[in-house]
Short mmCIF file of C-alpha atoms and ligand atoms in Angstrom, two decimals:
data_model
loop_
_atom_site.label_atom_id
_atom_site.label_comp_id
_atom_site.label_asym_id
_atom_site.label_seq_id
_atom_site.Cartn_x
_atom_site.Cartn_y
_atom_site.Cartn_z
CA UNK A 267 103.75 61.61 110.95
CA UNK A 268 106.15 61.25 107.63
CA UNK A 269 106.29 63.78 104.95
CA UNK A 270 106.81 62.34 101.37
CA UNK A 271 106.52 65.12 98.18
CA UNK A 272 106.60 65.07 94.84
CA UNK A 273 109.38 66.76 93.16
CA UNK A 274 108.47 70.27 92.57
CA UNK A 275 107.09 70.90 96.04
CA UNK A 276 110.68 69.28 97.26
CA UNK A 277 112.42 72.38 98.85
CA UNK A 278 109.12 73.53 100.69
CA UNK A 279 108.14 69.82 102.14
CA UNK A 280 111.86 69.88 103.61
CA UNK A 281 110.74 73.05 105.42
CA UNK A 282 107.76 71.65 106.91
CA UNK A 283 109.56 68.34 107.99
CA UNK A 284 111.99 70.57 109.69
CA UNK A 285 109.35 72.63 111.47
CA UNK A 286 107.94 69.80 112.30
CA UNK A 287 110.70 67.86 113.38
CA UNK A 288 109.07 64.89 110.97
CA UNK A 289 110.75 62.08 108.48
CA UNK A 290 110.68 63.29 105.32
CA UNK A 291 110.91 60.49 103.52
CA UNK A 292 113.03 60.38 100.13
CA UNK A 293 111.47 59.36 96.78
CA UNK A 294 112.91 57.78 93.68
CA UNK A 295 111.05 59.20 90.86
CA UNK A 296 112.14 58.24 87.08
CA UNK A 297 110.27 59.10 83.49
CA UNK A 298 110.24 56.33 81.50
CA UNK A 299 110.94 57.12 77.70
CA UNK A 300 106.83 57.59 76.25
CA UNK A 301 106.85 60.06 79.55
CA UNK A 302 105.05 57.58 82.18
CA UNK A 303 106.55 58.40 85.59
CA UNK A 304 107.85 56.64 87.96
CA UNK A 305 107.67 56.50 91.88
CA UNK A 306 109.19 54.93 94.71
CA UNK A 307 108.99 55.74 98.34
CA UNK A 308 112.69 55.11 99.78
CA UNK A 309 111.28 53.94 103.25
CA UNK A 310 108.55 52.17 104.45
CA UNK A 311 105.47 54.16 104.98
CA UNK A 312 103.81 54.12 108.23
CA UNK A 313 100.19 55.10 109.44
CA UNK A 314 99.94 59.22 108.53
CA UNK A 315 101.66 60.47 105.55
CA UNK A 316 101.60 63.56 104.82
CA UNK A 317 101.95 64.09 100.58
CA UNK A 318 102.54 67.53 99.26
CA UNK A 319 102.43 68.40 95.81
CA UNK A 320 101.30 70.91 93.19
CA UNK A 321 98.47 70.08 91.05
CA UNK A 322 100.26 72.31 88.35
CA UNK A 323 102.36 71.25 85.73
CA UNK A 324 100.25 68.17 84.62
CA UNK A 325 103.46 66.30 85.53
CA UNK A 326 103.07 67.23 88.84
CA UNK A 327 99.36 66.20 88.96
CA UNK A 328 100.14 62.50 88.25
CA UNK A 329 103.04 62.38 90.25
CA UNK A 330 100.73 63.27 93.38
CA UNK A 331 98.17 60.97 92.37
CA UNK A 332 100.72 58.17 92.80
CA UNK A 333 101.77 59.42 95.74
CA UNK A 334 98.60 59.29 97.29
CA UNK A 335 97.91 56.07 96.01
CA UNK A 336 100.83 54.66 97.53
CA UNK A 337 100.90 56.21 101.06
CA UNK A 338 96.98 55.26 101.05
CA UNK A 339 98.10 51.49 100.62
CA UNK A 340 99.40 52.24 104.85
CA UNK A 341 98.30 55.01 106.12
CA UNK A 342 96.12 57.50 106.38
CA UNK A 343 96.61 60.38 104.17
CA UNK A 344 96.74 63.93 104.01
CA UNK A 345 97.62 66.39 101.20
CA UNK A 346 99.30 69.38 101.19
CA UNK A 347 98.17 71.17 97.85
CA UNK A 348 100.90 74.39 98.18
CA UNK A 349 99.43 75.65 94.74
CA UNK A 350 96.07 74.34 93.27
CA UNK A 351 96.28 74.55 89.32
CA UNK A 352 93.37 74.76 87.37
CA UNK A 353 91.44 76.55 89.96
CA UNK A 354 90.72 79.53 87.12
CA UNK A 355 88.67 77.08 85.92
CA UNK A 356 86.16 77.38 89.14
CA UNK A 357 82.47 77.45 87.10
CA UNK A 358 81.73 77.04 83.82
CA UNK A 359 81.96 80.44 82.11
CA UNK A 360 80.66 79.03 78.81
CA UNK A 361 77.61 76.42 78.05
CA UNK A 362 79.90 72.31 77.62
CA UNK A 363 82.85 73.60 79.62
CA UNK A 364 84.74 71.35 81.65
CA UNK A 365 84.81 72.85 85.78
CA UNK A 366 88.28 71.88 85.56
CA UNK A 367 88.67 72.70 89.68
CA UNK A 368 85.76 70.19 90.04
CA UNK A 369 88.04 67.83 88.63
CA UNK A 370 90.71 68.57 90.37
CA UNK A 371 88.57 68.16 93.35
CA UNK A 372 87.32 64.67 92.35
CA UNK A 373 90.68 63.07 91.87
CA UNK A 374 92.32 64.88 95.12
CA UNK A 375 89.96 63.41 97.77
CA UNK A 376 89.78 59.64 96.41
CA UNK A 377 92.83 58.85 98.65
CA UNK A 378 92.48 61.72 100.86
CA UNK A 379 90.74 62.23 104.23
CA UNK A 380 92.11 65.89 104.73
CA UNK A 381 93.60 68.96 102.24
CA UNK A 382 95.09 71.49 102.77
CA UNK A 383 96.10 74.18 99.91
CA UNK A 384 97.30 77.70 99.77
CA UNK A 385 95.70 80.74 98.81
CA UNK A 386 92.92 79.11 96.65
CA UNK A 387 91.96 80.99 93.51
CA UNK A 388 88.65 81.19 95.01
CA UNK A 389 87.31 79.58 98.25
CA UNK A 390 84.19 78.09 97.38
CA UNK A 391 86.31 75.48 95.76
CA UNK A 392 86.43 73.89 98.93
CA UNK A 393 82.39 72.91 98.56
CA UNK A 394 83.85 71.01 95.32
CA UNK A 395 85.53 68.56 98.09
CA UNK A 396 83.69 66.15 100.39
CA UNK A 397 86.72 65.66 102.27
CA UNK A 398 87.66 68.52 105.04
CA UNK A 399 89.74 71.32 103.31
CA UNK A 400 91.72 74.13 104.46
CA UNK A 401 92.51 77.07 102.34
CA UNK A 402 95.64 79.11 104.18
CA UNK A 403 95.75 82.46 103.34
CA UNK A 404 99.38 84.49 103.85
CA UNK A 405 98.58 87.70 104.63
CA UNK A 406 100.82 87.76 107.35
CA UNK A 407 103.69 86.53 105.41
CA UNK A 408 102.59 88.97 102.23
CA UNK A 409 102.98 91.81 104.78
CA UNK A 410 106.34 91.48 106.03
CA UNK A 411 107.72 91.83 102.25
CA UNK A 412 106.40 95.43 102.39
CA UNK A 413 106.05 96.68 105.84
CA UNK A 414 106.22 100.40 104.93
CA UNK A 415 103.05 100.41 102.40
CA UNK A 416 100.85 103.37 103.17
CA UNK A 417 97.88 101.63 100.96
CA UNK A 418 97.85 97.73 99.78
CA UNK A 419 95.72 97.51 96.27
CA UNK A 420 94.21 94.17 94.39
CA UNK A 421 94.67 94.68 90.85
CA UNK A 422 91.36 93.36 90.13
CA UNK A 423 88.09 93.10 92.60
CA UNK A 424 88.12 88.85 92.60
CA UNK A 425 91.58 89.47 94.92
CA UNK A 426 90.27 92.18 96.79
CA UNK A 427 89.66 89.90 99.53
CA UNK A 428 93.93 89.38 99.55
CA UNK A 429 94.20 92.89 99.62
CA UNK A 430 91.99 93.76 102.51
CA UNK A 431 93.31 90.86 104.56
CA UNK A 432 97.29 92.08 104.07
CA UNK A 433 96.29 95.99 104.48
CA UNK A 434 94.71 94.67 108.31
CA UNK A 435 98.30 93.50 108.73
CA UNK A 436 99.43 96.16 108.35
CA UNK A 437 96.54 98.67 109.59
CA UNK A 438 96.28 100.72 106.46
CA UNK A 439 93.76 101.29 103.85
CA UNK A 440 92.79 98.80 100.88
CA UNK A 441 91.53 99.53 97.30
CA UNK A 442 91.03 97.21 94.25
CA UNK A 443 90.90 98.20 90.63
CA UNK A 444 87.85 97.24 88.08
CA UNK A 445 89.78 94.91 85.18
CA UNK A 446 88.35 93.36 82.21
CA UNK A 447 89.80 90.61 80.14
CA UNK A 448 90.18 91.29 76.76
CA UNK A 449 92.26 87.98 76.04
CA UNK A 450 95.08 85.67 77.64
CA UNK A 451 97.36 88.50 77.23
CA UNK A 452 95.62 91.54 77.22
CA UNK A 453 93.29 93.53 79.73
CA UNK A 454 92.16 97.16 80.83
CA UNK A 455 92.25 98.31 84.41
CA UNK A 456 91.03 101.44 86.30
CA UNK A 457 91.19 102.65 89.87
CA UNK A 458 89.11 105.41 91.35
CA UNK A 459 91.55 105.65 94.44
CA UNK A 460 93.86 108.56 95.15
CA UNK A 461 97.39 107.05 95.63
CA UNK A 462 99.05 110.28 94.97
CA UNK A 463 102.83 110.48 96.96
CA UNK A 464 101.62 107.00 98.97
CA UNK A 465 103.89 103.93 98.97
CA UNK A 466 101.75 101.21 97.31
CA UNK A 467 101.69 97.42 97.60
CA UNK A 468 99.65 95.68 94.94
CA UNK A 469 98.84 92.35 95.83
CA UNK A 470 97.42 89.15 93.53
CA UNK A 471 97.37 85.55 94.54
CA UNK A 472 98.51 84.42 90.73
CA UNK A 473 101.00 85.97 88.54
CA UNK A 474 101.01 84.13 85.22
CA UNK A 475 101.56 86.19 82.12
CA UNK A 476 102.30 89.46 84.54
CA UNK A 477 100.23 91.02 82.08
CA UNK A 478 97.59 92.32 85.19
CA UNK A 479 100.43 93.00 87.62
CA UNK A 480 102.43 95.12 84.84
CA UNK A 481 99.19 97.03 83.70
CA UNK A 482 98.13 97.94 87.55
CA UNK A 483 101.63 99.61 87.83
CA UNK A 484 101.79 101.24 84.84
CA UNK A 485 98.41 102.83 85.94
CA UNK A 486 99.92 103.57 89.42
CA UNK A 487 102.65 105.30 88.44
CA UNK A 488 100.82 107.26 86.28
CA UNK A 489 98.03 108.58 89.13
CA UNK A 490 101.43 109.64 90.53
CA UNK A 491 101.97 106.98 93.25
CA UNK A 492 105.39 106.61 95.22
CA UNK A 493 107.19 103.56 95.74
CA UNK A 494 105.40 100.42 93.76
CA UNK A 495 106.04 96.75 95.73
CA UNK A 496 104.29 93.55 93.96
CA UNK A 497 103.29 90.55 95.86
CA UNK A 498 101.79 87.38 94.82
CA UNK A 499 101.31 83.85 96.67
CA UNK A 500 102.06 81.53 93.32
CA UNK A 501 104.46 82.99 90.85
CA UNK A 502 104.31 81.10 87.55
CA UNK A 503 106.35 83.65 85.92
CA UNK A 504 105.56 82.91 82.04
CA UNK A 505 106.94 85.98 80.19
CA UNK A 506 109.94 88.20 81.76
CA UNK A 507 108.26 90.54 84.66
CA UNK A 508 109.20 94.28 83.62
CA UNK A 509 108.50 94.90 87.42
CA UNK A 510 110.27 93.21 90.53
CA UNK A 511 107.54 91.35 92.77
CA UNK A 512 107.92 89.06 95.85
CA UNK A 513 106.49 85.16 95.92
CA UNK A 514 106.23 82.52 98.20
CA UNK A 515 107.20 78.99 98.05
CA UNK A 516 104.36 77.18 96.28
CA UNK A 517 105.64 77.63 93.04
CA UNK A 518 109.99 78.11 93.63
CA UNK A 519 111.12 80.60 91.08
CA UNK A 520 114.21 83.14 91.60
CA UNK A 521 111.05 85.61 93.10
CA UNK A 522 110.31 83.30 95.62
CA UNK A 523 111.82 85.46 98.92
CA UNK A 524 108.89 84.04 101.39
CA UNK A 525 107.70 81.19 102.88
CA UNK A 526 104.39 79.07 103.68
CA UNK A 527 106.07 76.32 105.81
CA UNK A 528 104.97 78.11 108.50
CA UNK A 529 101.55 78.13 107.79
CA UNK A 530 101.29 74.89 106.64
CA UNK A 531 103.21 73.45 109.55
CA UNK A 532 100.66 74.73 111.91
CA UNK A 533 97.77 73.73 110.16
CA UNK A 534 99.17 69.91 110.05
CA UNK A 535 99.48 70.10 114.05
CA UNK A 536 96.13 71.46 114.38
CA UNK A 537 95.19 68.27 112.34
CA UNK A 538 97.12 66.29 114.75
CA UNK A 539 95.74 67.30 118.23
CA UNK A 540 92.41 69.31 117.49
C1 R5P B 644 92.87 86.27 87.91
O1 R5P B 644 91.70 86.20 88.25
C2 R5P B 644 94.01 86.05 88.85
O2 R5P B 644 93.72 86.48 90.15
C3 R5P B 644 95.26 86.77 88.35
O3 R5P B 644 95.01 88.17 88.34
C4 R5P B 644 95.61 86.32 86.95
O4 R5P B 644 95.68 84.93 86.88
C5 R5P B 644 96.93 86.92 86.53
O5 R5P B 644 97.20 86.53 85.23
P1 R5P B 644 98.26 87.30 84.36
O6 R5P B 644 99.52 87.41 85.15
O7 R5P B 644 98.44 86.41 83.14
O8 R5P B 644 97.67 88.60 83.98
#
């Protein structure tokens, strides 16, 4: 097996290959003045490659597309999808929109026979794929960053799922609160749960604006909880975070302080010898 990545997911696909013990093999990537990019794979590639890369910026999209292209010319191919953009965009909300993580979906398996992706936004976007997909879910990893939470929360009921999964980890209890989205940037949260004097770990798989994060601790600290931790899987980190939170490696940013090597590591040897 040989690893190759496109350039964002760089740092994490050297983790794998060194879990795995696998080539990861180096790519020459330029952007050509009108912003075309280009790829080259800086040794040959065998009979399973192994691409990883984020579907989000578009950028990144196209630059995994090639990949897959490429290693699909040899081998057979698997991606690694660490953080699936445009999965917000699972149904179509209003009448003529675009189900943008249909799309998504479309283009990914045309070179793929397996995928494998991280913390989905939501995991009937698999049934979007023909091919086989996996959809790894952290928990485990999302617990160790807060080990002494007395109650994990989701700050909206779509996560709740996240939030239940980590608080088993960690045998405690798990709440969600009801949001509503006013707009991009704005939205109104309640919680019915007494969190009173309890260390609190609010969980989310996407932090993009912060703006549901930064209203669900505002509304903790105000029902008079103790200590406040923040945990997401993908970190996009648009606007300044007034609070400090802990991310893994799908998206690197400076709140990136876990991995999902691990995980994805041992999903690619399952693949290997079911
Ligand atoms: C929404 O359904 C997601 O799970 C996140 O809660 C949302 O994407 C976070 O966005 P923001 O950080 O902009 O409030």
């Amino acid at each position: 097996m040989q690893i190759i990545s496109s350039e964002i997911s760089k740092s994490l696909a050297a983790k794998v290959a060194s879990s795995l013990g696998t080539e990861l093999v180096g790519v020459e990537k330029r952007v050509f003045p009108d912003g075309e990019i280009y790829v080259r794979a800086l040794s040959p590639l065998k009979d399973r490659v192994v691409v990883i890369g984020n579907t989000h910026p578009n950028d990144s999209l196209i630059e995994l597309l090639l990949l897959q292209d490429l290693a699909s010319e040899s081998a057979d191919v698997t991606t690694v999808i660490p953080y699936y953009g445009y999965a917000r965009q699972d149904r179509r909300f209003l009448e003529g929109e675009c189900v943008a993580a249909k799309t998504m979906a479309n283009l990914l398996e045309l070179k793929s026979k397996h995928i494998i992706t991280v913390n989905l936004h939501k995991d009937y976007i698999r049934e979007y794929f023909r091919a086989q997909v996996e959809n790894l879910i952290p928990s485990g990893e999302i617990a160790e960053t807060c080990r002494n939470a007395d109650i994990v929360v989701s700050p909206d009921a779509g996560s709740f799922y996240l939030a239940k999964s980590v608080a088993e980890e960690l045998g405690v209890e798990a709440a969600h609160f009801e949001k509503k989205r006013i707009s991009a940037t704005e939205v109104t949260s309640a919680l019915d749960t007494d969190v009173r004097g309890k260390s609190v770990l609010v969980v989310d798989d996407i932090i993009s604006t912060g703006t549901t994060i930064e209203k669900a601790c505002s509304i903790l600290k105000e029902k008079g909880a103790g200590e406040v931790e923040v945990a997401c899987v993908h970190g996009l980190f648009l606007k300044p975070l007034s609070v400090n939170a802990h991310a893994s490696d799908t998206i690197e940013s400076r709140y990136s302080d876990y991995t999902v090597s691990g995980l994805i590591a041992r999903a690619l040897l399952k693949l290997k010898d079911p």
